[in-house]
Amino acid sequence: QVAYDTGDYYHSIAWLEEAVSLFRLSYGSWNPEDRSSLEDALDHLAFSYFMAGNISHALSLSKEFLHYDPSNRRVARNVLKYEKLLEMGTVVSAGPLPRPNSPRLQSRHAYEELCQRPGGQVGLPGGCQDPPPHRCPPSHTFLGLLSPQTALDHLPLLGCSYETNGSPYLLLQPAKKEMVRIQPYVALYHDFISDAEAETIKGLAGPWLQRSVVASGEKQQKADYRISKSAWLKDTADPVVRALEQRIAAVTGLDLRPPYAEYLQVVNYGLGGHYEPHFDHATSGKSPLYRMKSGNRIATVMIYLSAVEAGGSTAFISGNFSVPVVKNAALFWWNLRRNGDGDGDTLHAGCPVLAGDKWVANKWIHEHGQEFRRPCSADPRD
């Protein structure tokens, strides 16, 4: 519906074709209370094809609509209009629809290709103990980093390890770290949160969920490229939230005390929910992110609170890889380089949820307060 309303018929046709197919298979079994119907899908799909230049198919779909609702005068008029256009010899688009090239989203092709990769549509059962071939070899599961030769045989410098990060908090239960990429730096911490903790956080956020907004200029507003609901939780909301923040601080080694980090943001993506390519850090000096007076977002911790049946991967566009939804795992990456500049390789997206219900919790950490925890490099270009 969002694609249709914005005139993006390239994408609305694909979604509506699927909807029409499903409605046809189950026609007559839908409750009258349902907001959508076969007729509704046919109506939108016919107009989408008309706007795309395929008048003959728009005519065919409109006639099918009249088979189910013969008294609809508006669609009947459209049928006459389409027939007249075809009689006049109006050219029918025979080739595929051109992919939209919005100035806001020049990377759409890479984004969609990453979201459609089969490897990005399933979780990693057992974490590093049962990974697909391109990840950590089972023979080296959490026994320390891979040896140099073994690493070169798979992915250079990538591996799985138990990490304490020098924190007493992690001595008895080290973090299970899977290094996903070196540039951009992306790590996945398996079993970062328990099922009970995840359910508690979802329950706390549930009553406060509202349509998610994005930073736009000097304000925040709703956008059709971010379809989700979100809520913010203070660490005082529940002992579980406080314990989670302590765990994040231990794993990252960063200072999360106010105002050095934002409140925990809990986000729910329903069917079709997504967030198109974006940066977590501010790219403009006028961004509302600077209202905290603690600099830009230096790092992101995103915790998967649920599993999904299909879709929902986190796709890193410039890095050309995606990380699937791994329930109870936490994804970590640096948004800024050591010199304070934004890392362009962190352009990422939340792929559409194709089946299931996706919940995540985001913790955004700012650069002020981290001067001695992640110091600048001797090389100003780093």
mmCIF file of C-alpha atoms in Angstrom:
data_model
loop_
_atom_site.group_PDB
_atom_site.id
_atom_site.type_symbol
_atom_site.label_atom_id
_atom_site.label_comp_id
_atom_site.label_asym_id
_atom_site.label_seq_id
_atom_site.Cartn_x
_atom_site.Cartn_y
_atom_site.Cartn_z
ATOM 1 C CA GLN A 1 0.000 0.000 0.000
ATOM 2 C CA VAL A 2 2.897 2.354 0.766
ATOM 3 C CA ALA A 3 4.444 1.697 -2.653
ATOM 4 C CA TYR A 4 1.061 2.198 -4.352
ATOM 5 C CA ASP A 5 0.350 5.451 -2.512
ATOM 6 C CA THR A 6 3.762 6.864 -3.456
ATOM 7 C CA GLY A 7 3.432 5.902 -7.128
ATOM 8 C CA ASP A 8 6.075 3.179 -6.904
ATOM 9 C CA TYR A 9 4.219 0.758 -9.178
ATOM 10 C CA TYR A 10 7.374 -1.295 -9.764
ATOM 11 C CA HIS A 11 7.022 -2.594 -6.212
ATOM 12 C CA SER A 12 3.264 -2.328 -5.711
ATOM 13 C CA ILE A 13 2.676 -4.706 -8.647
ATOM 14 C CA ALA A 14 4.871 -7.390 -7.114
ATOM 15 C CA TRP A 15 3.104 -7.213 -3.743
ATOM 16 C CA LEU A 16 -0.380 -6.963 -5.256
ATOM 17 C CA GLU A 17 0.241 -9.912 -7.595
ATOM 18 C CA GLU A 18 1.043 -12.019 -4.535
ATOM 19 C CA ALA A 19 -2.034 -10.724 -2.710
ATOM 20 C CA VAL A 20 -4.302 -11.472 -5.686
ATOM 21 C CA SER A 21 -2.908 -15.001 -5.949
ATOM 22 C CA LEU A 22 -3.565 -15.668 -2.268
ATOM 23 C CA PHE A 23 -7.050 -14.174 -2.386
ATOM 24 C CA ARG A 24 -7.931 -16.261 -5.439
ATOM 25 C CA LEU A 25 -6.941 -19.451 -3.636
ATOM 26 C CA SER A 26 -9.113 -18.655 -0.645
ATOM 27 C CA TYR A 27 -11.932 -16.642 -2.185
ATOM 28 C CA GLY A 28 -15.110 -16.862 -0.128
ATOM 29 C CA SER A 29 -13.389 -17.941 3.071
ATOM 30 C CA TRP A 30 -12.430 -14.447 4.234
ATOM 31 C CA ASN A 31 -14.488 -12.781 6.950
ATOM 32 C CA PRO A 32 -16.550 -9.745 5.949
ATOM 33 C CA GLU A 33 -14.679 -7.759 8.618
ATOM 34 C CA ASP A 34 -11.393 -8.120 6.727
ATOM 35 C CA ARG A 35 -10.272 -4.767 5.376
ATOM 36 C CA SER A 36 -8.804 -6.322 2.245
ATOM 37 C CA SER A 37 -10.419 -8.537 -0.345
ATOM 38 C CA LEU A 38 -9.808 -10.003 -3.779
ATOM 39 C CA GLU A 39 -11.801 -7.181 -5.350
ATOM 40 C CA ASP A 40 -9.738 -4.573 -3.513
ATOM 41 C CA ALA A 41 -6.458 -6.188 -4.604
ATOM 42 C CA LEU A 42 -7.656 -6.515 -8.217
ATOM 43 C CA ASP A 43 -8.708 -2.853 -8.259
ATOM 44 C CA HIS A 44 -5.307 -1.628 -7.041
ATOM 45 C CA LEU A 45 -3.392 -4.035 -9.274
ATOM 46 C CA ALA A 46 -5.341 -3.019 -12.387
ATOM 47 C CA PHE A 47 -4.612 0.653 -11.794
ATOM 48 C CA SER A 48 -0.936 -0.120 -11.113
ATOM 49 C CA TYR A 49 -0.645 -1.881 -14.469
ATOM 50 C CA PHE A 50 -2.465 0.983 -16.176
ATOM 51 C CA MET A 51 -0.023 3.511 -14.717
ATOM 52 C CA ALA A 52 2.854 1.250 -15.758
ATOM 53 C CA GLY A 53 1.566 1.266 -19.357
ATOM 54 C CA ASN A 54 0.177 -2.265 -19.587
ATOM 55 C CA ILE A 55 -3.385 -1.380 -20.553
ATOM 56 C CA SER A 56 -4.421 -4.823 -21.776
ATOM 57 C CA HIS A 57 -3.595 -6.430 -18.446
ATOM 58 C CA ALA A 58 -5.332 -3.611 -16.590
ATOM 59 C CA LEU A 59 -8.425 -4.354 -18.717
ATOM 60 C CA SER A 60 -8.252 -8.073 -17.951
ATOM 61 C CA LEU A 61 -7.989 -7.489 -14.196
ATOM 62 C CA SER A 62 -10.837 -4.958 -14.256
ATOM 63 C CA LYS A 63 -13.096 -7.446 -16.040
ATOM 64 C CA GLU A 64 -12.233 -10.036 -13.408
ATOM 65 C CA PHE A 65 -13.195 -7.471 -10.766
ATOM 66 C CA LEU A 66 -16.608 -6.980 -12.423
ATOM 67 C CA HIS A 67 -17.146 -10.742 -12.340
ATOM 68 C CA TYR A 68 -17.222 -10.505 -8.530
ATOM 69 C CA ASP A 69 -18.796 -7.036 -8.275
ATOM 70 C CA PRO A 70 -20.759 -6.304 -11.486
ATOM 71 C CA SER A 71 -22.530 -3.267 -10.009
ATOM 72 C CA ASN A 72 -19.349 -1.211 -9.527
ATOM 73 C CA ARG A 73 -19.795 1.725 -11.905
ATOM 74 C CA ARG A 74 -16.328 3.183 -11.459
ATOM 75 C CA VAL A 75 -14.587 -0.008 -12.559
ATOM 76 C CA ALA A 76 -17.104 -0.415 -15.398
ATOM 77 C CA ARG A 77 -16.128 3.041 -16.641
ATOM 78 C CA ASN A 78 -12.469 2.069 -16.415
ATOM 79 C CA VAL A 79 -13.153 -0.992 -18.589
ATOM 80 C CA LEU A 80 -14.694 1.235 -21.279
ATOM 81 C CA LYS A 81 -11.759 3.611 -21.036
ATOM 82 C CA TYR A 82 -9.175 0.820 -21.373
ATOM 83 C CA GLU A 83 -11.029 -0.687 -24.367
ATOM 84 C CA LYS A 84 -11.132 2.684 -26.082
ATOM 85 C CA LEU A 85 -7.402 3.241 -25.528
ATOM 86 C CA LEU A 86 -6.638 -0.155 -27.021
ATOM 87 C CA GLU A 87 -8.886 0.536 -30.023
ATOM 88 C CA MET A 88 -7.013 3.780 -30.597
ATOM 89 C CA GLY A 89 -3.796 1.782 -30.799
ATOM 90 C CA THR A 90 -2.287 3.025 -27.577
ATOM 91 C CA VAL A 91 1.132 1.435 -27.126
ATOM 92 C CA VAL A 92 1.228 -1.277 -24.497
ATOM 93 C CA SER A 93 4.333 -1.655 -22.388
ATOM 94 C CA ALA A 94 5.810 -5.041 -23.205
ATOM 95 C CA GLY A 95 9.108 -4.868 -21.335
ATOM 96 C CA PRO A 96 9.716 -5.054 -17.585
ATOM 97 C CA LEU A 97 8.956 -2.049 -15.448
ATOM 98 C CA PRO A 98 11.954 0.221 -14.886
ATOM 99 C CA ARG A 99 13.367 0.132 -11.384
ATOM 100 C CA PRO A 100 12.685 3.440 -9.589
ATOM 101 C CA ASN A 101 15.748 5.638 -9.140
ATOM 102 C CA SER A 102 14.838 7.850 -6.218
ATOM 103 C CA PRO A 103 17.511 10.369 -5.230
ATOM 104 C CA ARG A 104 16.912 9.286 -1.633
ATOM 105 C CA LEU A 105 17.680 5.664 -2.403
ATOM 106 C CA GLN A 106 20.312 5.178 -5.085
ATOM 107 C CA SER A 107 21.255 1.792 -3.587
ATOM 108 C CA ARG A 108 17.855 0.113 -3.962
ATOM 109 C CA HIS A 109 19.095 -2.638 -6.289
ATOM 110 C CA ALA A 110 21.805 -3.787 -3.863
ATOM 111 C CA TYR A 111 19.370 -3.533 -0.965
ATOM 112 C CA GLU A 112 16.760 -5.715 -2.622
ATOM 113 C CA GLU A 113 19.332 -8.243 -3.842
ATOM 114 C CA LEU A 114 20.728 -8.660 -0.331
ATOM 115 C CA CYS A 115 17.262 -9.059 1.170
ATOM 116 C CA GLN A 116 16.413 -11.776 -1.350
ATOM 117 C CA ARG A 117 19.492 -13.897 -0.713
ATOM 118 C CA PRO A 118 18.478 -17.287 0.744
ATOM 119 C CA GLY A 119 21.290 -17.174 3.293
ATOM 120 C CA GLY A 120 19.828 -14.067 4.807
ATOM 121 C CA GLN A 121 16.404 -15.563 5.371
ATOM 122 C CA VAL A 122 17.176 -18.124 8.057
ATOM 123 C CA GLY A 123 18.697 -18.010 11.513
ATOM 124 C CA LEU A 124 21.827 -19.756 12.657
ATOM 125 C CA PRO A 125 20.608 -22.619 14.868
ATOM 126 C CA GLY A 126 23.019 -23.147 17.699
ATOM 127 C CA GLY A 127 24.937 -19.985 16.881
ATOM 128 C CA CYS A 128 28.540 -20.697 15.974
ATOM 129 C CA GLN A 129 28.030 -24.350 16.884
ATOM 130 C CA ASP A 130 26.078 -25.017 13.680
ATOM 131 C CA PRO A 131 26.906 -22.294 11.161
ATOM 132 C CA PRO A 132 26.568 -22.380 7.370
ATOM 133 C CA PRO A 133 29.804 -22.990 5.424
ATOM 134 C CA HIS A 134 30.689 -19.323 5.025
ATOM 135 C CA ARG A 135 30.813 -18.753 8.772
ATOM 136 C CA CYS A 136 32.857 -20.205 11.612
ATOM 137 C CA PRO A 137 33.899 -23.873 11.072
ATOM 138 C CA PRO A 138 32.212 -26.205 13.605
ATOM 139 C CA SER A 139 35.595 -27.599 14.656
ATOM 140 C CA HIS A 140 36.544 -24.216 16.077
ATOM 141 C CA THR A 141 33.376 -23.349 17.984
ATOM 142 C CA PHE A 142 34.169 -20.924 20.796
ATOM 143 C CA LEU A 143 37.620 -22.448 21.392
ATOM 144 C CA GLY A 144 39.343 -19.132 20.733
ATOM 145 C CA LEU A 145 40.088 -17.346 17.491
ATOM 146 C CA LEU A 146 40.960 -19.406 14.449
ATOM 147 C CA SER A 147 44.605 -20.055 13.734
ATOM 148 C CA PRO A 148 46.013 -17.832 10.927
ATOM 149 C CA GLN A 149 46.182 -20.675 8.423
ATOM 150 C CA THR A 150 42.669 -21.947 9.210
ATOM 151 C CA ALA A 151 41.292 -18.423 8.995
ATOM 152 C CA LEU A 152 42.809 -17.902 5.566
ATOM 153 C CA ASP A 153 41.147 -21.106 4.400
ATOM 154 C CA HIS A 154 37.745 -19.572 5.233
ATOM 155 C CA LEU A 155 37.462 -15.845 5.898
ATOM 156 C CA PRO A 156 40.570 -13.870 6.897
ATOM 157 C CA LEU A 157 40.571 -12.700 10.514
ATOM 158 C CA LEU A 158 37.041 -13.946 11.124
ATOM 159 C CA GLY A 159 36.165 -16.429 13.837
ATOM 160 C CA CYS A 160 34.269 -17.239 17.012
ATOM 161 C CA SER A 161 35.520 -16.762 20.550
ATOM 162 C CA TYR A 162 34.594 -16.389 24.179
ATOM 163 C CA GLU A 163 35.135 -12.744 25.171
ATOM 164 C CA THR A 164 35.462 -11.155 28.619
ATOM 165 C CA ASN A 165 36.698 -7.779 27.314
ATOM 166 C CA GLY A 166 38.588 -7.354 30.581
ATOM 167 C CA SER A 167 35.295 -7.011 32.475
ATOM 168 C CA PRO A 168 34.694 -8.859 35.786
ATOM 169 C CA TYR A 169 31.027 -8.930 34.764
ATOM 170 C CA LEU A 170 31.861 -11.423 32.001
ATOM 171 C CA LEU A 171 34.359 -13.649 33.838
ATOM 172 C CA LEU A 172 31.868 -16.347 34.818
ATOM 173 C CA GLN A 173 29.814 -16.102 31.632
ATOM 174 C CA PRO A 174 31.882 -14.778 28.713
ATOM 175 C CA ALA A 175 30.174 -13.347 25.680
ATOM 176 C CA LYS A 176 29.900 -15.653 22.654
ATOM 177 C CA LYS A 177 31.308 -13.473 19.914
ATOM 178 C CA GLU A 178 31.127 -14.210 16.205
ATOM 179 C CA MET A 179 33.143 -11.815 14.079
ATOM 180 C CA VAL A 180 31.010 -11.148 10.985
ATOM 181 C CA ARG A 181 33.080 -8.542 9.122
ATOM 182 C CA ILE A 182 36.209 -6.513 9.716
ATOM 183 C CA GLN A 183 35.228 -3.564 7.496
ATOM 184 C CA PRO A 184 32.776 -2.420 8.495
ATOM 185 C CA TYR A 185 33.395 -3.846 11.938
ATOM 186 C CA VAL A 186 30.351 -6.025 12.672
ATOM 187 C CA ALA A 187 30.153 -8.623 15.447
ATOM 188 C CA LEU A 188 27.311 -10.915 16.505
ATOM 189 C CA TYR A 189 27.022 -11.936 20.161
ATOM 190 C CA HIS A 190 25.029 -15.145 20.497
ATOM 191 C CA ASP A 191 22.756 -15.871 23.494
ATOM 192 C CA PHE A 192 23.133 -12.263 24.581
ATOM 193 C CA ILE A 193 19.702 -12.207 26.189
ATOM 194 C CA SER A 194 17.446 -14.913 27.602
ATOM 195 C CA ASP A 195 13.945 -15.782 26.418
ATOM 196 C CA ALA A 196 12.486 -14.483 29.700
ATOM 197 C CA GLU A 197 14.349 -11.168 29.402
ATOM 198 C CA ALA A 198 13.240 -10.733 25.797
ATOM 199 C CA GLU A 199 9.604 -11.327 26.705
ATOM 200 C CA THR A 200 9.856 -8.870 29.610
ATOM 201 C CA ILE A 201 11.227 -6.130 27.367
ATOM 202 C CA LYS A 202 8.561 -6.748 24.717
ATOM 203 C CA GLY A 203 5.881 -6.629 27.409
ATOM 204 C CA LEU A 204 7.198 -3.363 28.844
ATOM 205 C CA ALA A 205 7.321 -1.703 25.435
ATOM 206 C CA GLY A 206 4.036 -3.067 24.078
ATOM 207 C CA PRO A 207 1.651 -0.470 25.587
ATOM 208 C CA TRP A 208 3.851 2.417 24.417
ATOM 209 C CA LEU A 209 4.457 1.407 20.805
ATOM 210 C CA GLN A 210 3.903 4.148 18.243
ATOM 211 C CA ARG A 211 4.737 4.570 14.568
ATOM 212 C CA SER A 212 8.523 4.923 14.212
ATOM 213 C CA VAL A 213 9.999 8.212 13.052
ATOM 214 C CA VAL A 214 13.270 9.199 11.361
ATOM 215 C CA ALA A 215 15.531 12.229 11.681
ATOM 216 C CA SER A 216 14.714 14.682 8.892
ATOM 217 C CA GLY A 217 16.619 17.953 8.921
ATOM 218 C CA GLU A 218 16.200 19.482 12.354
ATOM 219 C CA LYS A 219 13.151 17.421 13.337
ATOM 220 C CA GLN A 220 11.842 13.875 13.418
ATOM 221 C CA GLN A 221 8.939 12.656 11.320
ATOM 222 C CA LYS A 222 7.229 9.543 9.964
ATOM 223 C CA ALA A 223 8.529 8.144 6.682
ATOM 224 C CA ASP A 224 7.247 5.547 4.232
ATOM 225 C CA TYR A 225 10.695 3.946 4.083
ATOM 226 C CA ARG A 226 10.528 2.986 7.759
ATOM 227 C CA ILE A 227 7.507 0.830 8.553
ATOM 228 C CA SER A 228 7.506 -0.215 12.201
ATOM 229 C CA LYS A 229 6.373 0.722 15.685
ATOM 230 C CA SER A 230 8.728 1.664 18.495
ATOM 231 C CA ALA A 231 8.915 2.663 22.142
ATOM 232 C CA TRP A 232 11.660 3.887 24.473
ATOM 233 C CA LEU A 233 12.537 2.317 27.835
ATOM 234 C CA LYS A 234 14.596 3.956 30.578
ATOM 235 C CA ASP A 235 16.944 1.754 32.582
ATOM 236 C CA THR A 236 14.699 2.485 35.576
ATOM 237 C CA ALA A 237 11.718 0.850 33.844
ATOM 238 C CA ASP A 238 12.625 -2.616 35.106
ATOM 239 C CA PRO A 239 15.615 -4.479 36.589
ATOM 240 C CA VAL A 240 15.811 -6.460 33.338
ATOM 241 C CA VAL A 241 16.470 -3.268 31.346
ATOM 242 C CA ARG A 242 19.110 -2.186 33.857
ATOM 243 C CA ALA A 243 20.833 -5.590 33.717
ATOM 244 C CA LEU A 244 20.794 -5.475 29.919
ATOM 245 C CA GLU A 245 22.463 -2.076 29.866
ATOM 246 C CA GLN A 246 25.184 -3.346 32.231
ATOM 247 C CA ARG A 247 25.748 -6.280 29.887
ATOM 248 C CA ILE A 248 26.031 -3.965 26.863
ATOM 249 C CA ALA A 249 28.534 -1.789 28.711
ATOM 250 C CA ALA A 250 30.617 -4.843 29.639
ATOM 251 C CA VAL A 251 30.673 -6.290 26.124
ATOM 252 C CA THR A 252 31.377 -3.014 24.309
ATOM 253 C CA GLY A 253 33.626 -1.451 26.932
ATOM 254 C CA LEU A 254 31.769 1.832 26.410
ATOM 255 C CA ASP A 255 30.233 4.284 28.878
ATOM 256 C CA LEU A 256 26.431 4.118 28.782
ATOM 257 C CA ARG A 257 25.755 6.554 31.617
ATOM 258 C CA PRO A 258 23.501 9.511 30.695
ATOM 259 C CA PRO A 259 23.943 11.417 28.484
ATOM 260 C CA TYR A 260 26.471 9.177 26.729
ATOM 261 C CA ALA A 261 23.833 6.768 25.406
ATOM 262 C CA GLU A 262 20.180 6.932 24.414
ATOM 263 C CA TYR A 263 17.366 5.054 26.108
ATOM 264 C CA LEU A 264 16.711 1.522 24.912
ATOM 265 C CA GLN A 265 14.534 1.633 21.794
ATOM 266 C CA VAL A 266 12.250 -1.369 21.272
ATOM 267 C CA VAL A 267 10.978 -1.825 17.712
ATOM 268 C CA ASN A 268 8.300 -4.117 16.322
ATOM 269 C CA TYR A 269 8.200 -4.952 12.597
ATOM 270 C CA GLY A 270 5.017 -6.688 11.485
ATOM 271 C CA LEU A 271 4.420 -8.406 8.165
ATOM 272 C CA GLY A 272 6.094 -6.282 5.501
ATOM 273 C CA GLY A 273 7.756 -4.082 8.114
ATOM 274 C CA HIS A 274 11.127 -2.771 6.993
ATOM 275 C CA TYR A 275 13.629 0.068 7.192
ATOM 276 C CA GLU A 276 15.281 0.987 3.896
ATOM 277 C CA PRO A 277 19.017 1.853 3.676
ATOM 278 C CA HIS A 278 20.125 4.455 6.204
ATOM 279 C CA PHE A 279 22.899 5.422 8.596
ATOM 280 C CA ASP A 280 22.452 5.306 12.351
ATOM 281 C CA HIS A 281 24.845 8.220 12.828
ATOM 282 C CA ALA A 282 23.915 11.775 11.944
ATOM 283 C CA THR A 283 25.059 12.963 8.534
ATOM 284 C CA SER A 284 24.110 16.596 9.142
ATOM 285 C CA GLY A 285 25.257 18.977 11.848
ATOM 286 C CA LYS A 286 21.621 20.043 12.301
ATOM 287 C CA SER A 287 20.414 16.522 13.135
ATOM 288 C CA PRO A 288 18.198 16.190 16.235
ATOM 289 C CA LEU A 289 20.665 13.530 17.446
ATOM 290 C CA TYR A 290 22.905 16.359 18.647
ATOM 291 C CA ARG A 291 20.306 17.614 21.115
ATOM 292 C CA MET A 292 21.775 15.267 23.729
ATOM 293 C CA LYS A 293 24.961 17.403 23.673
ATOM 294 C CA SER A 294 27.019 14.192 23.594
ATOM 295 C CA GLY A 295 28.193 14.103 20.008
ATOM 296 C CA ASN A 296 27.281 11.677 17.260
ATOM 297 C CA ARG A 297 26.314 8.014 17.559
ATOM 298 C CA ILE A 298 29.612 6.156 17.758
ATOM 299 C CA ALA A 299 28.195 2.630 17.965
ATOM 300 C CA THR A 300 25.022 0.565 17.623
ATOM 301 C CA VAL A 301 23.918 -2.503 19.557
ATOM 302 C CA MET A 302 20.847 -4.188 18.069
ATOM 303 C CA ILE A 303 19.356 -7.126 19.949
ATOM 304 C CA TYR A 304 17.056 -9.613 18.216
ATOM 305 C CA LEU A 305 14.208 -10.222 20.684
ATOM 306 C CA SER A 306 12.366 -12.720 18.475
ATOM 307 C CA ALA A 307 12.783 -15.082 15.568
ATOM 308 C CA VAL A 308 11.047 -14.671 12.208
ATOM 309 C CA GLU A 309 9.898 -17.307 9.753
ATOM 310 C CA ALA A 310 11.269 -15.441 6.735
ATOM 311 C CA GLY A 311 12.872 -12.096 5.949
ATOM 312 C CA GLY A 312 13.930 -9.440 8.414
ATOM 313 C CA SER A 313 17.694 -9.656 7.838
ATOM 314 C CA THR A 314 19.971 -6.704 8.508
ATOM 315 C CA ALA A 315 21.619 -5.877 5.175
ATOM 316 C CA PHE A 316 24.841 -3.873 4.973
ATOM 317 C CA ILE A 317 24.697 -2.328 1.525
ATOM 318 C CA SER A 318 28.269 -1.151 0.977
ATOM 319 C CA GLY A 319 29.686 -4.293 2.576
ATOM 320 C CA ASN A 320 27.489 -6.495 0.363
ATOM 321 C CA PHE A 321 26.423 -8.865 3.147
ATOM 322 C CA SER A 322 23.430 -9.447 5.383
ATOM 323 C CA VAL A 323 23.001 -10.827 8.881
ATOM 324 C CA PRO A 324 19.910 -12.981 9.461
ATOM 325 C CA VAL A 325 17.652 -12.691 12.490
ATOM 326 C CA VAL A 326 19.213 -14.804 15.252
ATOM 327 C CA LYS A 327 16.909 -14.884 18.253
ATOM 328 C CA ASN A 328 18.451 -13.535 21.476
ATOM 329 C CA ALA A 329 21.648 -12.466 19.684
ATOM 330 C CA ALA A 330 23.053 -8.918 19.667
ATOM 331 C CA LEU A 331 24.565 -7.266 16.602
ATOM 332 C CA PHE A 332 27.271 -4.649 17.224
ATOM 333 C CA TRP A 333 28.981 -2.232 14.856
ATOM 334 C CA TRP A 334 30.929 1.038 14.939
ATOM 335 C CA ASN A 335 29.165 3.917 13.183
ATOM 336 C CA LEU A 336 32.118 6.311 13.349
ATOM 337 C CA ARG A 337 35.744 5.917 12.445
ATOM 338 C CA ARG A 338 38.342 6.685 15.092
ATOM 339 C CA ASN A 339 38.793 10.216 13.708
ATOM 340 C CA GLY A 340 35.102 10.933 14.318
ATOM 341 C CA ASP A 341 33.982 10.783 10.684
ATOM 342 C CA GLY A 342 30.974 8.684 9.770
ATOM 343 C CA ASP A 343 31.796 5.268 8.341
ATOM 344 C CA GLY A 344 30.127 5.097 4.924
ATOM 345 C CA ASP A 345 30.372 1.307 4.950
ATOM 346 C CA THR A 346 27.744 1.130 7.713
ATOM 347 C CA LEU A 347 24.893 1.981 5.336
ATOM 348 C CA HIS A 348 22.394 -0.707 6.322
ATOM 349 C CA ALA A 349 18.737 -1.692 6.090
ATOM 350 C CA GLY A 350 16.158 -3.799 7.864
ATOM 351 C CA CYS A 351 14.829 -6.166 5.191
ATOM 352 C CA PRO A 352 11.046 -6.658 4.910
ATOM 353 C CA VAL A 353 9.540 -9.262 7.217
ATOM 354 C CA LEU A 354 7.998 -11.863 4.908
ATOM 355 C CA ALA A 355 6.530 -14.133 7.576
ATOM 356 C CA GLY A 356 6.413 -13.745 11.328
ATOM 357 C CA ASP A 357 6.852 -10.890 13.770
ATOM 358 C CA LYS A 358 10.232 -9.202 14.284
ATOM 359 C CA TRP A 359 11.204 -7.500 17.543
ATOM 360 C CA VAL A 360 14.522 -5.759 18.152
ATOM 361 C CA ALA A 361 15.982 -3.545 20.871
ATOM 362 C CA ASN A 362 18.430 -0.817 19.843
ATOM 363 C CA LYS A 363 21.027 0.849 22.042
ATOM 364 C CA TRP A 364 22.745 3.835 20.477
ATOM 365 C CA ILE A 365 25.944 4.992 22.165
ATOM 366 C CA HIS A 366 27.355 8.483 21.607
ATOM 367 C CA GLU A 367 30.963 9.556 21.134
ATOM 368 C CA HIS A 368 31.311 11.808 24.185
ATOM 369 C CA GLY A 369 32.453 9.843 27.210
ATOM 370 C CA GLN A 370 34.287 7.299 25.068
ATOM 371 C CA GLU A 371 37.483 9.340 24.513
ATOM 372 C CA PHE A 372 39.602 6.996 26.646
ATOM 373 C CA ARG A 373 37.614 3.867 25.832
ATOM 374 C CA ARG A 374 38.016 4.167 22.069
ATOM 375 C CA PRO A 375 40.825 6.670 21.607
ATOM 376 C CA CYS A 376 41.812 8.295 18.342
ATOM 377 C CA SER A 377 44.388 6.596 16.181
ATOM 378 C CA ALA A 378 47.872 7.945 15.510
ATOM 379 C CA ASP A 379 46.800 8.067 11.863
ATOM 380 C CA PRO A 380 44.313 10.977 11.394
ATOM 381 C CA ARG A 381 42.845 9.188 8.372
ATOM 382 C CA ASP A 382 41.729 6.188 10.444
#
